[in-house]
Each structure stands twice: as structure tokens, then as C-alpha cells.
Amino acid sequence: MERIRNCFEKLLSKGEKPLIVYATACDPSCSESLEIFRLILKYADMVEIGMPFSDPLADGPTIQKAHERALSSGANTQKVFELVKKIREFESEKPIILMGYYNPIFVYGEDKFIRDAFNAGVDGFIVPDLPPEEGEDFARKVKSMKLSPIFLAAPTSTDERVRKIGEVTGEFIYYVSVTGITGEREELAYKEIEKDIERIKRITGKKTVVGFGISRGKHIREMYNTPDGFVVGSAVVKRIEKGNFEELESLLRELKEVTKPC
């Protein structure tokens, strides 16, 4: 939790917002994935590492295909932890958040999963299919290890549900900007998103980052003032799929620039 807290404090003191970048572990292979995260971490303030799973329901086609490629390369939970350990050999400060579905955690064993993640150097978890009502025990165990459980809120979340999310989440809430799956969008409903994030922050007092659909600098500029950070995933994964790392670096550079004050 401390690395996440320090990241927010350091950036906000400079008027910056965290750029949080998602990529799937072991896509297209575990060795190539390490080099991809090395590139991502030149620009990202935090990383979300996707845990490959055969049925990623919240994800659109781009990230679904990344899960398939990773599983074909032999990815499993243990290899995700090994990847995190290797990242920690060259990056000791930036937060690493695992994003994955509950089934692999259940199969691995909750307690062992949390302990092994802690030992690998993980700072928090996003489990899209674990609702706050059913995730209280998991969140308690995660917090007892001084790690951060991060729960999702959406445009459809009622005030009552938002309060519940605020009670169980860790350092921040992940706001899903659209009702649907991950994927690039041409435009977003900026004013509505900002208004809803203001509601969530008012109810919970928690920092709130926004993701789903954010894929270009324009999206960040249009709603820069309200969210506490920005998550970019599908746009990054699409460039990984293409193997175009010059284009990937150009995108990362652009996104990081717009998270800084004008």
C-alpha cells in the first residue's frame, strides 16, 4: 500500500496525475513480456499486470486475444509471480497491481495467493468479477498484508453501492467509464464521467482513477482535473499484438506528457 500512497503523493505534489498502464503477463511470451514491462515502466507511474485467464468476461477482443496468446505461451499464476519478481529487480518504487479474475485465485488458494504476491513484490489487486459484498474477506486478508484491494465502480453504481465500495477498497477506486467491456473508444462522455467521479469521491473520500476506453492523450486532457489517475490498457495491448514497439513507446510518451500540468 505504501508504494501506491507514495506514488500519488509524489505526483500530486507536482500537480501530476498517475499514468497507470495495463498489459497482460506473458504476452506474447514470458521473456518478451519482461522487456515490454521494462519499456512501459519508462513512462508509466504504476502498472497493472493482467493475469491470463481463459474467460476474461470484462475484457474486449483486444485483451481477450492477449490472454489467449499468454496462455498459449504457458502462462500460469506462478509465472505471473516470477515476472513480478524480475520486474522488481530493476524497479523498486513504482506500484505493481495484479488485475485478474477470481477463479485462478480460488484455485491457487486465497491465502497462498496473497502471501506469494506479497513476496513477489505486488502492491495491490483488481478482481473485476469479485463484487464488494462478496469480497470483504478477501479485502480484509489483503489489507492485513498491507496491500491494497481495489474495487470497481461504474456509472450504474448506486450511492449505497458506492459507499460499500469505499468501505472495502484500499488506496483508490477504479471507475469504469463506460457500461461495457474494455476497448478503445473514439470519444467518451467526459462531462458525465467527471460528474460521476465527483459523486464517488464525495461519498467515499477515496481517490478515484478512470479506465475503460481511454486510449489517447485527448481523452486525458478533456477530463484532466477530476480523476486522480488514468488507466490505459487496450491501446497498449493492441500495439503489443502488432509487435510495433516504436509505436508503443510513442503512445506511452504522449500519454505521460498529458498527465503533467500544462
Backbone as JSON, one array per atom type, in Angstrom:
{
  "sequence": "MERIRNCFEKLLSKGEKPLIVYATACDPSCSESLEIFRLILKYADMVEIGMPFSDPLADGPTIQKAHERALSSGANTQKVFELVKKIREFESEKPIILMGYYNPIFVYGEDKFIRDAFNAGVDGFIVPDLPPEEGEDFARKVKSMKLSPIFLAAPTSTDERVRKIGEVTGEFIYYVSVTGITGEREELAYKEIEKDIERIKRITGKKTVVGFGISRGKHIREMYNTPDGFVVGSAVVKRIEKGNFEELESLLRELKEVTKPC",
  "N": [[0.82, -1.2, 0.0], [2.01, 1.16, 0.67], [3.74, 1.93, -1.42], [1.88, 2.63, -3.39], [0.51, 4.77, -2.15], [2.64, 6.57, -1.81], [3.27, 7.07, -4.46], [0.99, 8.48, -5.45], [1.13, 10.75, -3.74], [3.64, 11.88, -4.34], [3.36, 12.55, -7.08], [1.05, 14.18, -7.1], [1.93, 16.3, -5.6], [3.42, 17.65, -7.43], [1.53, 18.43, -9.14], [0.82, 16.55, -10.99], [-0.83, 13.7, -12.51], [-1.2, 10.2, -11.93], [-0.15, 7.96, -14.48], [-1.44, 4.97, -15.35], [-0.7, 1.88, -16.54], [-1.84, -0.9, -18.33], [-0.93, -4.23, -19.13], [-0.92, -7.57, -20.39], [0.36, -10.31, -18.59], [3.06, -12.31, -19.76], [2.49, -12.08, -22.46], [3.65, -11.56, -25.64], [5.1, -13.77, -24.85], [6.73, -15.05, -21.88], [9.38, -14.12, -21.59], [9.53, -12.04, -23.49], [7.54, -10.45, -22.48], [8.63, -9.42, -20.13], [10.5, -7.57, -21.15], [8.76, -5.86, -22.42], [7.37, -4.76, -20.24], [9.5, -3.46, -19.09], [9.89, -1.4, -20.93], [7.37, -0.12, -20.73], [7.48, 0.82, -18.1], [9.24, 2.92, -18.27], [7.69, 5.09, -18.68], [5.15, 4.81, -17.44], [3.5, 5.38, -14.29], [2.4, 3.6, -12.55], [1.86, 0.07, -12.88], [-0.51, -2.19, -14.23], [-0.71, -5.56, -14.14], [-1.96, -7.98, -16.11], [-3.5, -11.02, -15.27], [-3.37, -13.95, -16.95], [-6.28, -15.58, -18.22], [-8.8, -17.92, -19.12], [-11.38, -17.02, -19.65], [-12.01, -14.07, -19.79], [-14.27, -12.03, -18.86], [-14.85, -9.27, -18.59], [-13.38, -8.03, -20.45], [-12.61, -6.68, -23.69], [-12.24, -7.67, -27.22], [-9.5, -7.2, -27.89], [-7.94, -7.45, -25.52], [-8.81, -9.94, -24.74], [-7.67, -11.57, -26.72], [-5.02, -11.21, -26.07], [-4.89, -12.56, -23.63], [-5.31, -15.15, -24.58], [-3.0, -15.53, -26.18], [-1.06, -15.39, -24.17], [-1.72, -17.59, -22.53], [-1.27, -19.61, -24.36], [1.45, -19.43, -24.49], [2.2, -20.65, -22.22], [1.58, -19.46, -19.8], [0.87, -19.09, -16.31], [-0.32, -18.75, -12.9], [1.92, -18.89, -11.2], [3.97, -18.19, -12.95], [3.3, -15.57, -13.44], [3.9, -14.42, -10.95], [6.65, -14.86, -10.97], [7.37, -13.17, -13.06], [6.75, -10.69, -11.9], [8.67, -10.64, -9.83], [11.02, -10.47, -11.35], [10.66, -7.98, -12.55], [10.82, -6.41, -10.28], [13.52, -6.49, -9.82], [14.63, -4.46, -11.3], [12.99, -2.32, -10.87], [12.06, -0.72, -8.13], [10.36, 1.06, -6.87], [7.95, 1.87, -8.19], [4.44, 1.21, -8.16], [3.03, -2.08, -8.48], [0.26, -3.66, -9.69], [-1.86, -6.4, -9.63], [-4.15, -7.54, -11.98], [-6.91, -9.48, -12.32], [-9.1, -12.36, -12.69], [-11.36, -14.02, -10.4], [-11.44, -16.82, -10.31], [-8.82, -18.15, -10.91], [-7.47, -17.29, -8.6], [-8.94, -18.49, -6.56], [-8.52, -21.19, -7.19], [-5.76, -21.37, -6.85], [-5.61, -20.82, -4.18], [-6.65, -18.63, -1.78], [-5.23, -17.52, 0.52], [-2.58, -18.39, 0.1], [-2.13, -17.27, -2.4], [-2.25, -14.48, -1.87], [-0.13, -14.24, -0.06], [2.08, -15.16, -1.64], [2.02, -13.29, -3.67], [2.6, -10.96, -2.25], [5.23, -11.58, -1.44], [6.45, -11.61, -3.91], [6.43, -8.96, -4.66], [4.19, -7.47, -5.21], [1.71, -4.85, -5.07], [-1.03, -4.44, -4.96], [-4.44, -5.45, -5.83], [-6.77, -5.96, -8.45], [-9.86, -7.28, -8.98], [-12.05, -7.96, -11.2], [-14.45, -9.49, -11.27], [-15.21, -9.85, -8.67], [-17.44, -8.81, -6.5], [-18.0, -6.1, -4.11], [-19.56, -6.92, -1.9], [-19.15, -9.66, -1.74], [-16.48, -9.72, -1.57], [-15.39, -8.93, 0.84], [-14.0, -10.49, 2.76], [-11.72, -11.3, 1.34], [-10.65, -8.74, 0.85], [-10.09, -7.95, 3.48], [-8.07, -9.78, 4.2], [-6.11, -9.07, 2.32], [-5.56, -6.4, 3.06], [-4.51, -6.88, 5.58], [-1.98, -7.69, 4.99], [-0.85, -5.39, 4.33], [-1.35, -4.61, 1.72], [-3.2, -3.47, -1.18], [-6.55, -3.82, -1.84], [-8.47, -3.25, -4.7], [-11.41, -1.95, -5.78], [-14.07, -1.85, -8.22], [-16.06, 0.8, -9.54], [-18.98, 1.91, -11.3], [-20.85, 3.68, -13.9], [-23.43, 2.86, -13.33], [-23.49, 2.34, -10.64], [-25.11, 2.61, -7.59], [-25.62, 5.14, -4.99], [-25.59, 3.86, -2.5], [-24.25, 1.49, -3.08], [-21.8, 2.53, -3.89], [-20.91, 3.55, -1.45], [-20.42, 1.16, -0.09], [-18.39, 0.09, -1.69], [-16.43, 1.99, -1.17], [-15.91, 1.39, 1.5], [-14.62, -1.11, 1.47], [-12.54, -0.98, -0.38], [-9.04, -0.28, -1.11], [-6.38, 1.85, -1.49], [-7.42, 3.33, -3.61], [-10.27, 3.84, -5.82], [-11.38, 2.21, -8.74], [-12.73, 3.6, -11.46], [-15.02, 2.69, -13.85], [-15.41, 3.83, -16.98], [-17.36, 3.4, -18.88], [-20.39, 1.59, -19.56], [-19.82, -1.47, -20.13], [-17.47, -3.49, -21.96], [-13.82, -3.62, -21.9], [-11.82, -1.63, -24.16], [-10.81, 0.38, -27.0], [-12.09, 3.67, -27.49], [-13.5, 6.17, -29.6], [-14.57, 8.61, -28.72], [-15.51, 9.89, -25.47], [-17.94, 10.22, -22.8], [-17.32, 12.89, -21.47], [-18.13, 14.98, -19.61], [-20.18, 13.74, -18.15], [-18.76, 11.59, -17.05], [-16.92, 12.95, -15.42], [-18.66, 14.2, -13.64], [-19.78, 11.97, -12.35], [-17.53, 10.81, -11.16], [-16.9, 12.83, -9.35], [-19.11, 12.53, -7.67], [-18.58, 9.97, -6.59], [-16.15, 10.39, -5.25], [-16.97, 12.27, -3.4], [-18.78, 10.8, -1.83], [-17.2, 8.69, -0.84], [-14.67, 9.66, -0.15], [-12.37, 8.73, -1.24], [-9.5, 8.4, -3.39], [-9.92, 8.35, -6.92], [-9.51, 6.64, -9.86], [-9.69, 6.55, -13.46], [-10.71, 4.32, -16.02], [-11.08, 2.06, -18.86], [-11.71, 2.42, -22.11], [-10.07, 4.65, -22.4], [-7.64, 5.84, -24.49], [-6.03, 7.62, -25.77], [-4.21, 10.76, -25.77], [-5.97, 12.92, -25.89], [-8.29, 12.08, -24.55], [-7.5, 12.1, -21.89], [-6.79, 14.8, -21.51], [-9.29, 16.07, -21.82], [-10.7, 15.54, -19.49], [-9.09, 16.13, -17.37], [-8.92, 17.36, -14.8], [-10.56, 16.13, -12.84], [-10.47, 13.13, -12.32], [-8.2, 11.11, -10.33], [-6.21, 9.74, -11.53], [-5.24, 7.88, -14.49], [-6.1, 5.1, -16.46], [-4.76, 3.07, -18.94], [-5.22, 0.56, -21.3], [-6.19, -1.29, -23.53], [-5.28, 0.08, -25.85], [-2.55, -0.04, -25.54], [-2.12, -2.81, -25.45], [-2.93, -3.52, -28.02], [-0.87, -2.51, -29.59], [1.19, -4.08, -28.67], [0.33, -6.53, -29.64], [0.65, -6.08, -32.37], [3.36, -5.95, -32.43], [4.71, -3.61, -32.63], [6.87, -1.71, -31.34], [8.02, 0.78, -31.41], [5.86, 2.39, -32.03], [4.37, 1.84, -29.76], [6.0, 2.96, -27.75], [5.9, 5.62, -28.53], [3.17, 6.19, -28.08], [3.03, 5.8, -25.27], [4.73, 7.83, -24.42], [3.35, 10.11, -25.27], [0.98, 9.85, -23.71], [1.98, 10.05, -21.1], [2.95, 12.64, -21.1], [0.61, 14.19, -21.18], [-0.42, 13.78, -18.68], [0.8, 15.52, -17.08], [0.88, 18.83, -15.61], [-0.26, 21.62, -17.56]],
  "CA": [[0.0, 0.0, 0.0], [2.86, 2.34, 0.83], [4.22, 2.39, -2.72], [0.77, 3.3, -4.07], [0.3, 6.05, -1.47], [3.77, 7.45, -2.12], [3.16, 7.45, -5.87], [0.01, 9.56, -5.53], [1.61, 11.94, -3.03], [4.76, 12.46, -5.09], [2.89, 13.15, -8.32], [0.1, 15.25, -6.83], [2.69, 17.45, -5.11], [3.9, 18.34, -8.63], [0.38, 18.73, -9.98], [0.67, 15.49, -11.99], [-1.72, 12.58, -12.25], [-0.56, 8.95, -12.32], [-0.49, 7.18, -15.66], [-1.46, 3.55, -14.97], [-0.7, 1.15, -17.82], [-2.14, -2.33, -18.26], [-0.55, -5.2, -20.16], [-1.13, -8.94, -19.92], [1.58, -11.06, -18.3], [3.46, -13.4, -20.67], [2.04, -11.82, -23.82], [3.35, -12.85, -26.3], [5.81, -14.83, -24.12], [7.17, -14.52, -20.59], [10.62, -13.35, -21.75], [9.21, -10.8, -24.2], [6.71, -9.65, -21.59], [9.52, -8.68, -19.23], [11.05, -6.43, -21.87], [7.65, -4.93, -22.65], [7.14, -4.0, -19.0], [10.65, -2.56, -18.92], [9.57, -0.23, -21.74], [6.21, 0.55, -20.14], [7.86, 1.48, -16.85], [9.95, 4.17, -18.56], [6.7, 6.15, -18.77], [4.03, 4.6, -16.52], [3.74, 5.59, -12.86], [2.01, 2.31, -11.98], [1.47, -0.9, -13.9], [-1.45, -3.28, -13.96], [-0.31, -6.77, -14.84], [-3.1, -8.87, -16.28], [-3.28, -12.44, -15.01], [-4.06, -14.65, -18.04], [-7.42, -16.42, -17.84], [-9.47, -18.41, -20.32], [-12.71, -16.44, -19.86], [-11.97, -12.72, -19.21], [-15.58, -11.51, -19.26], [-14.94, -7.81, -18.62], [-12.45, -7.51, -21.45], [-12.97, -6.72, -25.1], [-11.48, -8.6, -28.06], [-8.05, -6.95, -27.89], [-7.33, -8.04, -24.33], [-9.12, -11.38, -24.78], [-6.66, -12.22, -27.55], [-3.77, -11.19, -25.3], [-4.98, -13.68, -22.68], [-5.13, -16.38, -25.36], [-1.58, -15.63, -26.53], [-0.3, -15.66, -22.96], [-1.97, -18.98, -22.13], [-0.59, -20.47, -25.34], [2.89, -19.4, -24.2], [2.43, -21.4, -20.99], [1.39, -18.62, -18.61], [0.04, -19.51, -15.17], [-0.18, -17.82, -11.78], [3.29, -18.91, -10.73], [4.8, -17.43, -13.9], [2.99, -14.16, -13.2], [4.71, -14.01, -9.8], [8.06, -14.83, -11.4], [7.52, -11.95, -13.84], [6.79, -9.57, -10.95], [9.98, -10.67, -9.16], [12.03, -9.98, -12.3], [10.44, -6.53, -12.67], [11.31, -5.79, -9.05], [14.98, -6.42, -9.86], [15.05, -3.18, -11.87], [12.04, -1.27, -10.49], [11.74, -0.96, -6.72], [9.47, 2.08, -6.3], [6.64, 2.05, -8.82], [3.49, 0.16, -7.76], [2.6, -3.15, -9.37], [-1.07, -4.13, -9.32], [-2.32, -7.53, -10.42], [-5.56, -7.48, -12.38], [-7.29, -10.79, -12.79], [-10.4, -12.88, -12.3], [-11.28, -14.69, -9.11], [-11.27, -18.27, -10.41], [-7.44, -18.59, -10.67], [-7.12, -17.02, -7.2], [-9.6, -19.54, -5.78], [-7.83, -22.46, -7.47], [-4.42, -21.27, -6.24], [-5.79, -20.7, -2.73], [-6.61, -17.2, -1.46], [-4.17, -17.15, 1.46], [-1.29, -18.62, -0.56], [-2.04, -16.29, -3.47], [-1.92, -13.17, -1.3], [1.23, -14.34, 0.51], [3.06, -15.26, -2.71], [2.02, -12.0, -4.35], [3.35, -10.06, -1.37], [6.65, -11.93, -1.51], [6.95, -11.28, -5.24], [6.56, -7.51, -4.78], [2.91, -6.89, -5.65], [1.18, -3.82, -4.16], [-2.48, -4.43, -4.87], [-5.18, -6.38, -6.68], [-8.08, -5.63, -9.02], [-10.52, -8.53, -9.35], [-13.28, -7.39, -11.75], [-15.67, -10.27, -11.03], [-15.42, -10.02, -7.23], [-18.15, -7.63, -6.01], [-17.6, -5.74, -2.75], [-20.29, -7.69, -0.88], [-18.54, -10.99, -1.64], [-15.03, -9.56, -1.49], [-14.97, -8.36, 2.12], [-13.0, -11.34, 3.41], [-10.51, -11.15, 0.53], [-10.11, -7.4, 1.11], [-9.51, -7.94, 4.83], [-6.8, -10.51, 4.15], [-5.16, -8.26, 1.55], [-5.16, -5.25, 3.88], [-3.69, -7.36, 6.7], [-0.61, -7.8, 4.47], [-0.52, -4.02, 3.92], [-1.56, -4.48, 0.29], [-4.4, -2.7, -1.47], [-7.61, -4.35, -2.7], [-9.03, -2.13, -5.46], [-12.71, -2.35, -6.3], [-14.56, -1.08, -9.36], [-17.36, 1.47, -9.56], [-19.42, 2.13, -12.67], [-21.93, 4.67, -14.0], [-24.66, 2.29, -12.81], [-23.37, 2.1, -9.2], [-25.94, 3.49, -6.76], [-24.9, 5.75, -3.87], [-25.42, 2.84, -1.47], [-23.19, 0.57, -3.52], [-20.55, 3.28, -3.85], [-20.46, 3.58, -0.04], [-19.88, -0.17, 0.19], [-17.1, 0.01, -2.39], [-15.5, 2.83, -0.42], [-15.56, 0.73, 2.76], [-13.75, -2.29, 1.3], [-11.4, -0.74, -1.26], [-7.81, 0.16, -0.47], [-5.9, 3.21, -1.71], [-8.24, 4.07, -4.57], [-11.36, 3.17, -6.53], [-11.22, 2.18, -10.2], [-14.01, 3.95, -12.07], [-15.21, 2.18, -15.21], [-16.02, 5.0, -17.62], [-18.45, 3.0, -19.77], [-21.08, 0.35, -19.2], [-19.46, -2.42, -21.17], [-16.18, -4.16, -21.84], [-12.67, -2.81, -22.24], [-11.6, -1.41, -25.59], [-10.6, 1.77, -27.4], [-13.24, 4.46, -27.94], [-13.15, 7.42, -30.27], [-14.96, 9.69, -27.8], [-16.08, 9.48, -24.19], [-18.89, 11.2, -22.26], [-16.42, 13.49, -20.5], [-18.81, 15.7, -18.54], [-20.88, 12.76, -17.32], [-17.75, 10.85, -16.3], [-16.4, 13.82, -14.35], [-19.73, 14.39, -12.65], [-19.93, 10.75, -11.57], [-16.34, 10.67, -10.32], [-17.09, 13.78, -8.24], [-20.06, 11.88, -6.75], [-17.91, 8.86, -5.89], [-15.16, 10.96, -4.32], [-17.72, 12.93, -2.32], [-19.38, 9.79, -0.96], [-16.22, 7.78, -0.24], [-13.43, 10.31, 0.27], [-11.26, 7.95, -1.8], [-9.0, 8.73, -4.71], [-10.63, 7.59, -7.95], [-8.89, 6.68, -11.19], [-10.65, 6.2, -14.5], [-10.22, 3.44, -17.07], [-12.02, 1.52, -19.87], [-11.96, 3.34, -23.22], [-9.06, 5.7, -22.53], [-6.66, 5.31, -25.42], [-5.25, 8.69, -26.4], [-3.99, 11.93, -24.93], [-7.16, 13.77, -25.88], [-9.22, 11.62, -23.52], [-7.0, 12.56, -20.59], [-6.88, 16.27, -21.46], [-10.68, 16.52, -21.73], [-11.25, 15.4, -18.12], [-7.86, 16.07, -16.57], [-8.99, 17.91, -13.45], [-11.38, 15.41, -11.87], [-9.92, 11.86, -11.84], [-6.9, 11.15, -9.66], [-5.28, 8.99, -12.34], [-5.81, 7.4, -15.75], [-5.68, 3.74, -16.81], [-4.79, 2.78, -20.38], [-4.95, -0.85, -21.48], [-6.37, -1.87, -24.87], [-4.43, 0.75, -26.83], [-1.2, -0.58, -25.32], [-2.12, -4.24, -25.83], [-3.04, -3.59, -29.48], [0.47, -2.3, -30.15], [1.96, -5.29, -28.35], [-0.11, -7.55, -30.6], [1.26, -5.76, -33.66], [4.81, -6.01, -32.31], [5.23, -2.31, -33.03], [7.28, -1.12, -30.07], [8.24, 2.21, -31.62], [4.54, 2.99, -31.9], [4.01, 1.72, -28.35], [6.74, 3.96, -26.97], [5.36, 6.94, -28.89], [1.9, 6.33, -27.36], [3.31, 5.96, -23.85], [5.32, 9.16, -24.22], [2.25, 11.08, -25.4], [0.07, 9.73, -22.58], [2.62, 10.56, -19.89], [3.05, 14.09, -21.21], [-0.66, 14.86, -20.88], [-0.76, 13.66, -17.26], [1.52, 16.6, -16.4], [0.14, 20.09, -15.73], [0.1, 22.42, -18.73]],
  "C": [[0.86, 1.26, 0.0], [3.36, 2.86, -0.51], [3.12, 3.13, -3.49], [0.54, 4.69, -3.47], [1.4, 7.04, -1.83], [3.71, 7.94, -3.56], [2.18, 8.61, -6.04], [0.56, 10.84, -4.92], [2.7, 12.65, -3.81], [4.27, 13.19, -6.34], [1.96, 14.34, -8.05], [0.8, 16.49, -6.29], [3.26, 18.27, -6.26], [2.76, 18.73, -9.56], [0.16, 17.71, -11.08], [-0.37, 14.47, -11.55], [-1.02, 11.29, -12.67], [-1.08, 8.4, -13.65], [-0.34, 5.71, -15.26], [-1.65, 2.74, -16.25], [-0.91, -0.34, -17.58], [-1.49, -3.06, -19.42], [-0.69, -6.59, -19.55], [0.21, -9.64, -19.72], [1.8, -12.14, -19.35], [2.86, -13.29, -22.06], [3.11, -11.04, -24.58], [4.09, -14.04, -25.69], [6.32, -14.22, -22.83], [8.44, -13.68, -20.73], [10.37, -12.03, -22.45], [8.4, -9.87, -23.31], [7.57, -8.84, -20.63], [10.09, -7.44, -19.91], [9.97, -5.4, -22.18], [7.37, -4.1, -21.39], [8.31, -3.08, -18.68], [10.42, -1.26, -19.7], [8.42, 0.57, -21.12], [6.62, 1.38, -18.92], [8.79, 2.68, -17.04], [8.98, 5.35, -18.48], [5.58, 6.02, -17.73], [4.45, 4.88, -15.08], [3.34, 4.38, -12.04], [1.74, 1.37, -13.14], [0.41, -1.84, -13.34], [-1.0, -4.46, -14.79], [-1.5, -7.71, -14.9], [-2.71, -10.32, -16.07], [-4.06, -13.24, -16.06], [-5.13, -15.62, -17.54], [-8.2, -16.76, -19.1], [-10.8, -17.72, -20.62], [-12.78, -15.04, -19.24], [-13.19, -11.88, -19.61], [-15.64, -10.0, -19.39], [-14.12, -7.2, -19.73], [-12.97, -7.67, -22.87], [-12.04, -7.61, -25.9], [-9.97, -8.43, -28.0], [-7.39, -7.64, -26.71], [-7.66, -9.53, -24.24], [-8.07, -12.13, -25.58], [-5.3, -12.24, -26.85], [-3.74, -12.31, -24.27], [-4.74, -15.01, -23.4], [-3.66, -16.59, -25.72], [-0.74, -16.01, -25.32], [-0.49, -17.11, -22.5], [-1.29, -19.95, -23.08], [0.92, -20.51, -25.09], [3.23, -20.1, -22.89], [2.25, -20.6, -19.71], [0.53, -19.31, -17.56], [0.33, -18.55, -14.02], [1.26, -17.76, -11.28], [4.2, -18.09, -11.65], [4.52, -15.93, -13.8], [3.83, -13.64, -12.03], [6.19, -13.93, -10.16], [8.34, -13.57, -12.22], [7.61, -10.74, -12.92], [8.15, -9.5, -10.25], [11.07, -10.11, -10.07], [11.89, -8.47, -12.52], [11.01, -5.82, -11.45], [12.85, -5.73, -8.99], [15.47, -5.1, -10.45], [14.1, -2.03, -11.51], [11.54, -1.5, -9.07], [10.66, -0.03, -6.17], [8.07, 2.11, -6.89], [5.7, 0.89, -8.45], [3.18, -0.82, -8.88], [1.28, -3.7, -8.85], [-1.42, -5.31, -10.22], [-3.8, -7.36, -10.72], [-5.94, -8.84, -12.95], [-8.61, -11.24, -12.2], [-10.26, -13.82, -11.1], [-10.99, -16.19, -9.23], [-9.82, -18.73, -10.22], [-6.97, -18.35, -9.23], [-7.69, -18.12, -6.31], [-8.88, -20.88, -5.95], [-6.46, -22.48, -6.8], [-4.49, -21.32, -4.72], [-5.6, -19.26, -2.31], [-5.41, -16.82, -0.6], [-2.79, -17.29, 0.81], [-1.08, -17.59, -1.67], [-1.6, -14.93, -2.93], [-0.5, -13.17, -0.75], [2.29, -14.36, -0.59], [3.15, -13.96, -3.5], [2.82, -10.98, -3.55], [4.85, -10.31, -1.49], [7.27, -11.6, -2.86], [7.17, -9.78, -5.42], [5.34, -6.8, -5.31], [2.42, -5.89, -4.6], [-0.33, -3.84, -4.01], [-3.11, -5.35, -5.91], [-6.47, -5.72, -7.18], [-8.68, -6.94, -9.5], [-11.9, -8.14, -9.88], [-14.55, -8.16, -11.43], [-15.89, -10.57, -9.55], [-16.12, -8.77, -6.69], [-17.81, -7.34, -4.55], [-18.29, -6.56, -1.66], [-19.66, -9.07, -0.66], [-17.03, -10.92, -1.45], [-14.51, -9.05, -0.17], [-13.86, -9.18, 2.78], [-11.66, -11.25, 2.67], [-9.86, -9.8, 0.82], [-9.46, -7.33, 2.48], [-8.16, -8.63, 4.86], [-5.72, -9.7, 3.42], [-4.64, -7.1, 2.39], [-4.29, -5.67, 5.05], [-2.23, -7.55, 6.29], [-0.09, -6.43, 4.0], [-0.47, -3.86, 2.39], [-2.92, -3.84, 0.06], [-5.38, -3.47, -2.36], [-8.29, -3.17, -3.4], [-10.31, -2.6, -6.13], [-13.19, -1.36, -7.35], [-15.9, -0.44, -9.05], [-17.69, 1.8, -11.0], [-20.5, 3.19, -12.71], [-23.24, 4.17, -13.4], [-24.63, 2.07, -11.28], [-24.21, 3.11, -8.42], [-25.09, 4.1, -5.64], [-24.62, 4.72, -2.77], [-24.28, 1.88, -1.82], [-21.83, 1.26, -3.49], [-20.01, 3.36, -2.43], [-19.81, 2.25, 0.34], [-18.51, -0.33, -0.45], [-16.05, 0.82, -1.62], [-15.03, 2.18, 0.88], [-14.52, -0.37, 2.57], [-12.51, -2.02, 0.46], [-10.2, -0.23, -0.47], [-7.5, 1.61, -0.77], [-6.74, 4.0, -2.7], [-9.34, 3.18, -5.13], [-11.07, 3.27, -8.02], [-12.59, 2.44, -10.8], [-14.04, 3.49, -13.52], [-16.03, 3.22, -15.98], [-17.21, 4.67, -18.5], [-19.13, 1.76, -19.22], [-20.83, -0.65, -20.32], [-18.09, -2.99, -20.91], [-15.05, -3.18, -22.18], [-12.54, -2.66, -23.75], [-11.45, 0.07, -25.89], [-11.92, 2.4, -27.83], [-12.75, 5.72, -28.62], [-13.4, 8.6, -29.35], [-15.53, 9.09, -26.52], [-17.04, 10.57, -23.71], [-18.21, 11.94, -21.11], [-17.15, 14.15, -19.33], [-19.53, 14.74, -17.59], [-19.9, 11.95, -16.46], [-17.23, 11.69, -15.14], [-17.43, 14.02, -13.24], [-19.86, 13.16, -11.75], [-18.72, 10.5, -10.67], [-16.41, 11.62, -9.13], [-18.04, 13.19, -7.19], [-19.37, 10.8, -5.93], [-16.91, 9.38, -4.88], [-15.85, 11.64, -3.13], [-18.26, 11.91, -1.33], [-18.32, 9.03, -0.18], [-15.0, 8.48, 0.36], [-12.19, 9.61, -0.27], [-10.79, 8.55, -3.13], [-9.68, 7.81, -5.73], [-9.93, 7.76, -9.28], [-9.91, 6.18, -12.21], [-9.98, 5.34, -15.56], [-11.36, 2.96, -17.94], [-12.26, 2.61, -20.93], [-10.91, 4.41, -23.41], [-7.91, 5.17, -23.38], [-5.81, 6.37, -26.09], [-5.17, 9.9, -25.48], [-5.2, 12.82, -24.81], [-8.12, 13.38, -24.77], [-8.79, 12.12, -22.14], [-7.15, 14.07, -20.47], [-8.3, 16.74, -21.21], [-11.26, 16.42, -20.32], [-10.12, 15.36, -17.1], [-8.08, 16.4, -15.1], [-9.65, 16.99, -12.43], [-10.83, 14.07, -11.43], [-8.56, 12.05, -11.18], [-5.84, 10.35, -10.41], [-6.01, 8.4, -13.53], [-5.22, 6.04, -16.09], [-5.83, 3.54, -18.31], [-4.4, 1.32, -20.56], [-5.0, -1.3, -22.93], [-5.48, -1.23, -25.92], [-3.0, 0.25, -26.74], [-1.13, -2.01, -25.83], [-2.21, -4.4, -27.35], [-1.67, -3.42, -30.13], [1.41, -3.45, -29.82], [1.62, -6.4, -29.33], [0.55, -7.34, -31.97], [2.78, -5.9, -33.62], [5.48, -4.71, -32.68], [5.63, -1.53, -31.78], [7.69, 0.34, -30.2], [6.92, 2.95, -31.46], [4.07, 2.94, -30.44], [4.71, 2.78, -27.53], [6.23, 5.37, -27.27], [4.04, 7.2, -28.16], [2.15, 6.59, -25.88], [3.86, 7.36, -23.55], [4.24, 10.23, -24.28], [1.35, 11.05, -24.18], [0.69, 10.3, -21.31], [2.69, 12.09, -19.93], [1.75, 14.77, -20.8], [-1.12, 14.63, -19.44], [-0.01, 14.7, -16.42], [0.75, 17.9, -16.57], [0.64, 20.89, -16.93], [1.0, 23.59, -18.31]]
}
